[in-house]
Amino acid sequence: MMILELNQEQLEKMKSHPGFIAALDQSGGSTPGALADYGIEQDTYSGDDEMFALVHQMRTRIMTSPGFSGDRILAAILFEDTMDREVEGESTVNYLWKQKQIVPILKVDKGLAEEKDGVQLMKPIPQLDDLLMKAKKKGIFGTKMRSFIKHANGAGIEAIVSQQFELAQQIIAAGLVPIIEPEVDIHCPEKAMAETLLKAAILKHLEQLSNGQWVMLKLTLPEQDNLYSDCIEHSSVLRVVALSGGYSQMEANERLGRNHGVIASFSRALTEGLTAQQTDGEFNTMLDESIQKIYQASLT
């Protein structure tokens, strides 16, 4: 039933086309961090309005770059603020799909709660139904929500996955495809064990989905290559995508290339080296080269 409510053209692209997801919702860990990475220091602007305007200028520069197009990029993940703004006189969502053939996805979580049992659950998401309704009307295809795993604690990891899938049901009911992102800290001292526990919890919850209910999984690049092959093959999983998680672009691409069937959903690794001080030619060339490297790593 839910498949009928999705944009079929976008669903087909997400299911079968080569490419990767550009994560434009986070880079450098926070908005000031993202701007600092881009070469705009915190003492050069004041207040949230100015900060978000600068971030949108940065995102717009990326989205309007010639190399940023649907032949190599399947989808882009946006902040709500980005969704509500315009690019070249069109709503951001319409610009991405109509001008670039890139599927629009919305980050819906409100950040992380305090650590408990070695993990950070998501904070409550008040008015989620209203946000999902707004997103659907604007033409958003799916959502993304992130949790964080710091230690290989079985109870904590089960709590993370349970919360993710509970919210996923709400998102599916709104006619959207949720990206479930239980990130494992790349500095976790028992990273391989945490990933083994995570995979088991995910597979258990996937079995509880009904036929025709789609989810995507956004996971940290694992210590054991092809660990998530069972998830890739599951009938309810549209795509398994990888976050860069603080790895350099080179290391993220190397790890991604060893995990067959997984595609990138990189943020920091995508925008690595891009600055406000670059000429448009320099900026476009560097972004195009990064897109090509990530695209190639996503083909394996």
Coordinates of C-alpha atoms in Angstrom, one line a residue:
M1 CA 0.0 0.0 0.0
M2 CA 2.7 2.4 1.0
I3 CA 4.6 2.0 -2.3
L4 CA 1.7 3.5 -4.1
E5 CA 2.1 6.7 -2.1
L6 CA 5.7 7.2 -3.1
N7 CA 6.9 9.0 -6.2
Q8 CA 7.5 6.0 -8.5
E9 CA 10.2 7.7 -10.6
Q10 CA 12.1 8.6 -7.5
L11 CA 11.6 5.1 -6.0
E12 CA 13.0 3.5 -9.2
K13 CA 16.0 5.8 -9.2
M14 CA 16.8 5.1 -5.5
K15 CA 16.3 1.4 -6.0
S16 CA 18.3 0.7 -9.2
H17 CA 20.4 3.6 -10.5
P18 CA 24.2 3.8 -9.9
G19 CA 25.3 6.8 -7.8
F20 CA 25.4 8.0 -4.2
I21 CA 23.7 10.3 -1.7
A22 CA 25.1 13.7 -1.0
A23 CA 24.6 14.5 2.7
L24 CA 24.2 18.3 2.8
D25 CA 22.6 18.2 6.3
Q26 CA 25.9 18.1 8.3
S27 CA 29.6 18.7 7.8
G28 CA 32.1 19.3 10.6
G29 CA 29.7 18.2 13.3
S30 CA 27.7 21.4 13.6
T31 CA 26.7 24.5 11.6
P32 CA 29.6 26.7 12.9
G33 CA 31.9 23.8 12.3
A34 CA 30.6 23.3 8.8
L35 CA 31.2 27.0 8.1
A36 CA 34.7 26.9 9.6
D37 CA 35.6 24.0 7.4
Y38 CA 34.4 26.1 4.5
G39 CA 36.7 29.0 5.5
I40 CA 34.1 31.2 7.3
E41 CA 35.1 31.7 10.9
Q42 CA 32.5 32.3 13.7
D43 CA 33.8 35.8 14.4
T44 CA 32.8 37.0 10.9
Y45 CA 29.1 36.7 11.4
S46 CA 26.6 37.2 14.2
G47 CA 23.3 35.5 15.1
D48 CA 21.5 32.5 13.8
D49 CA 19.9 34.3 10.8
E50 CA 23.2 35.3 9.4
M51 CA 24.7 31.9 10.1
F52 CA 21.9 30.0 8.3
A53 CA 22.0 32.4 5.4
L54 CA 25.7 31.7 5.0
V55 CA 25.1 28.0 5.2
H56 CA 22.5 28.2 2.5
Q57 CA 24.9 30.2 0.3
M58 CA 27.4 27.3 0.7
R59 CA 24.8 24.6 0.0
T60 CA 23.5 26.6 -3.0
R61 CA 27.0 26.8 -4.4
I62 CA 27.3 23.1 -4.1
M63 CA 23.8 22.3 -5.6
T64 CA 24.2 24.7 -8.5
S65 CA 27.7 23.4 -9.4
P66 CA 27.7 21.8 -12.8
G67 CA 29.1 18.5 -11.5
F68 CA 26.4 18.2 -8.9
S69 CA 23.8 16.4 -11.0
G70 CA 21.6 13.3 -11.1
D71 CA 23.9 11.3 -13.4
R72 CA 26.2 10.5 -10.4
I73 CA 24.2 11.7 -7.4
L74 CA 21.0 9.8 -6.5
A75 CA 19.7 12.0 -3.6
A76 CA 20.6 14.9 -1.3
I77 CA 19.8 15.1 2.4
L78 CA 18.7 18.5 3.5
F79 CA 18.1 20.4 6.8
E80 CA 14.5 21.7 7.3
D81 CA 15.9 25.2 6.9
T82 CA 17.4 24.3 3.5
M83 CA 14.1 22.7 2.4
D84 CA 12.2 25.9 3.3
R85 CA 14.5 28.1 1.2
E86 CA 15.0 28.6 -2.5
V87 CA 17.7 27.9 -5.1
E88 CA 17.8 30.0 -8.2
G89 CA 14.2 31.2 -7.6
E90 CA 12.7 27.7 -7.1
S91 CA 12.1 25.8 -3.9
T92 CA 15.1 23.8 -3.0
V93 CA 13.2 20.5 -3.3
N94 CA 11.9 21.4 -6.8
Y95 CA 15.3 22.6 -7.9
L96 CA 16.9 19.4 -6.9
W97 CA 14.4 17.1 -8.6
K98 CA 13.3 19.2 -11.7
Q99 CA 16.6 20.8 -12.6
K100 CA 19.1 18.2 -11.4
Q101 CA 17.1 14.9 -11.2
I102 CA 18.3 14.5 -7.6
V103 CA 15.9 12.9 -5.1
P104 CA 15.3 15.2 -2.0
I105 CA 15.5 13.8 1.5
L106 CA 14.9 15.6 4.8
K107 CA 16.8 15.2 8.1
V108 CA 14.1 15.1 10.8
D109 CA 15.9 14.3 14.0
K110 CA 16.5 17.1 16.6
G111 CA 19.9 15.9 17.8
L112 CA 21.2 13.4 20.4
A113 CA 20.2 12.8 24.0
E114 CA 22.8 12.3 26.7
E115 CA 24.8 9.1 26.7
K116 CA 23.3 6.1 28.4
D117 CA 24.4 2.5 28.1
G118 CA 27.2 3.5 25.8
V119 CA 24.9 5.1 23.2
Q120 CA 23.1 8.4 22.5
L121 CA 19.4 8.0 21.5
M122 CA 17.6 10.7 19.5
K123 CA 16.0 13.5 21.4
P124 CA 12.2 13.6 21.2
I125 CA 10.9 14.9 17.9
P126 CA 7.9 17.1 18.7
Q127 CA 5.4 17.7 15.9
L128 CA 7.0 15.0 13.7
D129 CA 3.7 14.3 12.0
D130 CA 3.3 18.0 11.0
L131 CA 6.9 18.0 9.7
L132 CA 6.3 14.9 7.7
M133 CA 3.1 16.3 6.2
K134 CA 4.9 19.5 5.2
A135 CA 7.8 17.6 3.7
K136 CA 5.4 15.3 1.7
K137 CA 3.6 18.4 0.3
K138 CA 6.9 20.0 -0.7
G139 CA 7.9 16.9 -2.6
I140 CA 10.3 15.2 -0.2
F141 CA 10.9 11.5 -0.9
G142 CA 12.4 10.3 2.4
T143 CA 13.8 11.2 5.7
K144 CA 17.0 10.7 7.7
M145 CA 17.5 10.4 11.5
R146 CA 20.7 9.8 13.4
S147 CA 21.6 8.0 16.6
F148 CA 25.2 7.4 17.9
I149 CA 26.8 4.3 19.3
K150 CA 30.0 4.8 21.4
H151 CA 30.4 1.4 23.0
A152 CA 29.5 -2.3 22.2
N153 CA 26.7 -2.3 24.8
G154 CA 24.0 -4.7 23.8
A155 CA 21.2 -3.0 25.7
G156 CA 22.1 0.4 24.4
I157 CA 22.3 -0.8 20.8
E158 CA 19.0 -2.5 21.0
A159 CA 17.4 0.7 22.4
I160 CA 18.9 2.7 19.5
V161 CA 17.5 0.3 16.9
S162 CA 14.1 0.0 18.6
Q163 CA 13.7 3.8 18.6
Q164 CA 14.8 4.1 15.0
F165 CA 12.3 1.5 13.8
E166 CA 9.5 2.8 15.9
L167 CA 9.9 6.2 14.3
A168 CA 10.4 4.6 10.9
Q169 CA 6.9 3.2 11.1
Q170 CA 5.5 6.7 11.6
I171 CA 7.5 8.0 8.6
I172 CA 6.4 5.1 6.4
A173 CA 2.8 5.8 7.4
A174 CA 3.3 9.4 6.1
G175 CA 4.2 8.0 2.7
L176 CA 8.0 8.6 3.0
V177 CA 11.0 6.3 3.1
P178 CA 13.1 6.6 6.3
I179 CA 16.9 6.4 6.4
I180 CA 17.8 4.7 9.6
E181 CA 21.2 5.9 10.8
P182 CA 22.6 4.2 13.9
E183 CA 26.1 5.6 13.5
V184 CA 29.0 3.6 15.2
D185 CA 31.7 6.0 16.4
I186 CA 34.9 5.3 14.3
H187 CA 36.8 5.7 17.6
C188 CA 34.7 3.0 19.4
P189 CA 37.2 0.8 21.2
E190 CA 35.1 -2.3 20.4
K191 CA 34.0 -1.1 17.0
A192 CA 33.8 -4.6 15.3
M193 CA 31.8 -6.0 18.2
A194 CA 29.4 -3.0 18.2
E195 CA 28.8 -3.5 14.5
T196 CA 28.1 -7.2 15.0
L197 CA 25.5 -6.4 17.7
L198 CA 24.1 -3.6 15.5
K199 CA 23.6 -5.9 12.5
A200 CA 21.8 -8.5 14.6
A201 CA 19.4 -5.9 16.0
I202 CA 18.7 -4.4 12.6
L203 CA 18.0 -7.8 11.0
K204 CA 15.6 -8.6 13.9
H205 CA 13.6 -5.4 13.4
L206 CA 13.6 -5.7 9.6
E207 CA 11.7 -9.0 10.0
Q208 CA 8.9 -7.0 11.7
L209 CA 8.3 -4.8 8.6
S210 CA 5.3 -5.6 6.4
N211 CA 5.6 -6.3 2.7
G212 CA 6.0 -3.1 0.7
Q213 CA 7.4 -1.1 3.6
W214 CA 10.8 0.3 2.6
V215 CA 13.6 1.6 4.7
M216 CA 17.2 2.6 3.9
L217 CA 20.1 2.0 6.3
K218 CA 22.9 4.5 6.8
L219 CA 25.8 2.8 8.5
T220 CA 29.4 3.4 9.5
L221 CA 31.9 1.7 7.2
P222 CA 32.5 -1.6 9.1
E223 CA 35.7 -3.2 10.3
Q224 CA 34.7 -6.5 8.6
D225 CA 34.2 -6.0 4.9
N226 CA 30.7 -6.9 3.6
L227 CA 29.4 -7.3 7.1
Y228 CA 26.0 -5.8 6.0
S229 CA 25.4 -8.0 2.9
D230 CA 22.4 -9.6 4.6
C231 CA 20.9 -6.2 5.1
I232 CA 21.5 -5.3 1.4
E233 CA 19.7 -8.4 0.3
H234 CA 16.7 -7.9 2.6
S235 CA 13.4 -7.3 0.7
S236 CA 12.5 -4.3 2.8
V237 CA 15.8 -2.5 2.4
L238 CA 15.9 0.0 -0.5
R239 CA 19.6 0.8 -0.1
V240 CA 22.4 0.4 2.4
V241 CA 24.5 3.6 2.4
A242 CA 27.7 4.5 4.2
L243 CA 28.5 7.6 6.2
S244 CA 32.1 8.9 6.2
G245 CA 32.0 9.4 10.0
G246 CA 35.2 11.4 10.2
Y247 CA 37.3 9.3 7.9
S248 CA 39.2 11.3 5.2
Q249 CA 37.7 11.1 1.7
M250 CA 40.6 8.8 0.7
E251 CA 40.1 6.3 3.5
A252 CA 36.3 6.5 3.3
N253 CA 36.4 5.7 -0.4
E254 CA 38.9 2.8 0.1
R255 CA 36.7 1.3 2.8
L256 CA 33.6 1.8 0.7
G257 CA 35.1 0.1 -2.3
R258 CA 35.7 -3.0 -0.2
N259 CA 32.0 -3.3 0.7
H260 CA 30.1 -4.5 -2.3
G261 CA 26.6 -3.2 -2.8
V262 CA 27.0 -0.3 -0.3
I263 CA 26.9 3.3 -1.7
A264 CA 28.2 6.5 -0.1
S265 CA 26.2 9.0 1.8
F266 CA 29.1 11.3 2.6
S267 CA 29.0 14.8 4.1
R268 CA 32.5 15.9 5.3
A269 CA 34.2 13.6 2.8
L270 CA 32.2 15.1 0.0
T271 CA 33.0 18.7 0.9
E272 CA 36.6 18.1 1.9
G273 CA 38.8 20.9 0.7
L274 CA 36.0 23.2 -0.5
T275 CA 36.3 26.8 0.7
A276 CA 34.5 30.1 0.3
Q277 CA 37.8 31.7 -0.9
Q278 CA 38.1 29.5 -4.0
T279 CA 37.1 30.8 -7.4
D280 CA 34.0 29.2 -8.9
G281 CA 36.4 27.4 -11.3
E282 CA 38.5 26.0 -8.5
F283 CA 35.5 25.1 -6.4
N284 CA 33.7 23.4 -9.3
T285 CA 36.7 21.4 -10.3
M286 CA 37.4 20.2 -6.8
L287 CA 33.8 19.2 -6.2
D288 CA 33.6 17.5 -9.5
E289 CA 36.7 15.4 -8.8
S290 CA 35.4 14.5 -5.3
I291 CA 32.0 13.5 -6.8
Q292 CA 33.7 11.3 -9.3
K293 CA 35.9 9.5 -6.7
I294 CA 33.0 8.9 -4.4
Y295 CA 30.8 7.7 -7.4
Q296 CA 33.5 5.2 -8.5
A297 CA 33.8 3.9 -4.9
S298 CA 30.0 3.4 -4.8
L299 CA 30.0 1.3 -8.0
T300 CA 31.6 -1.8 -6.4

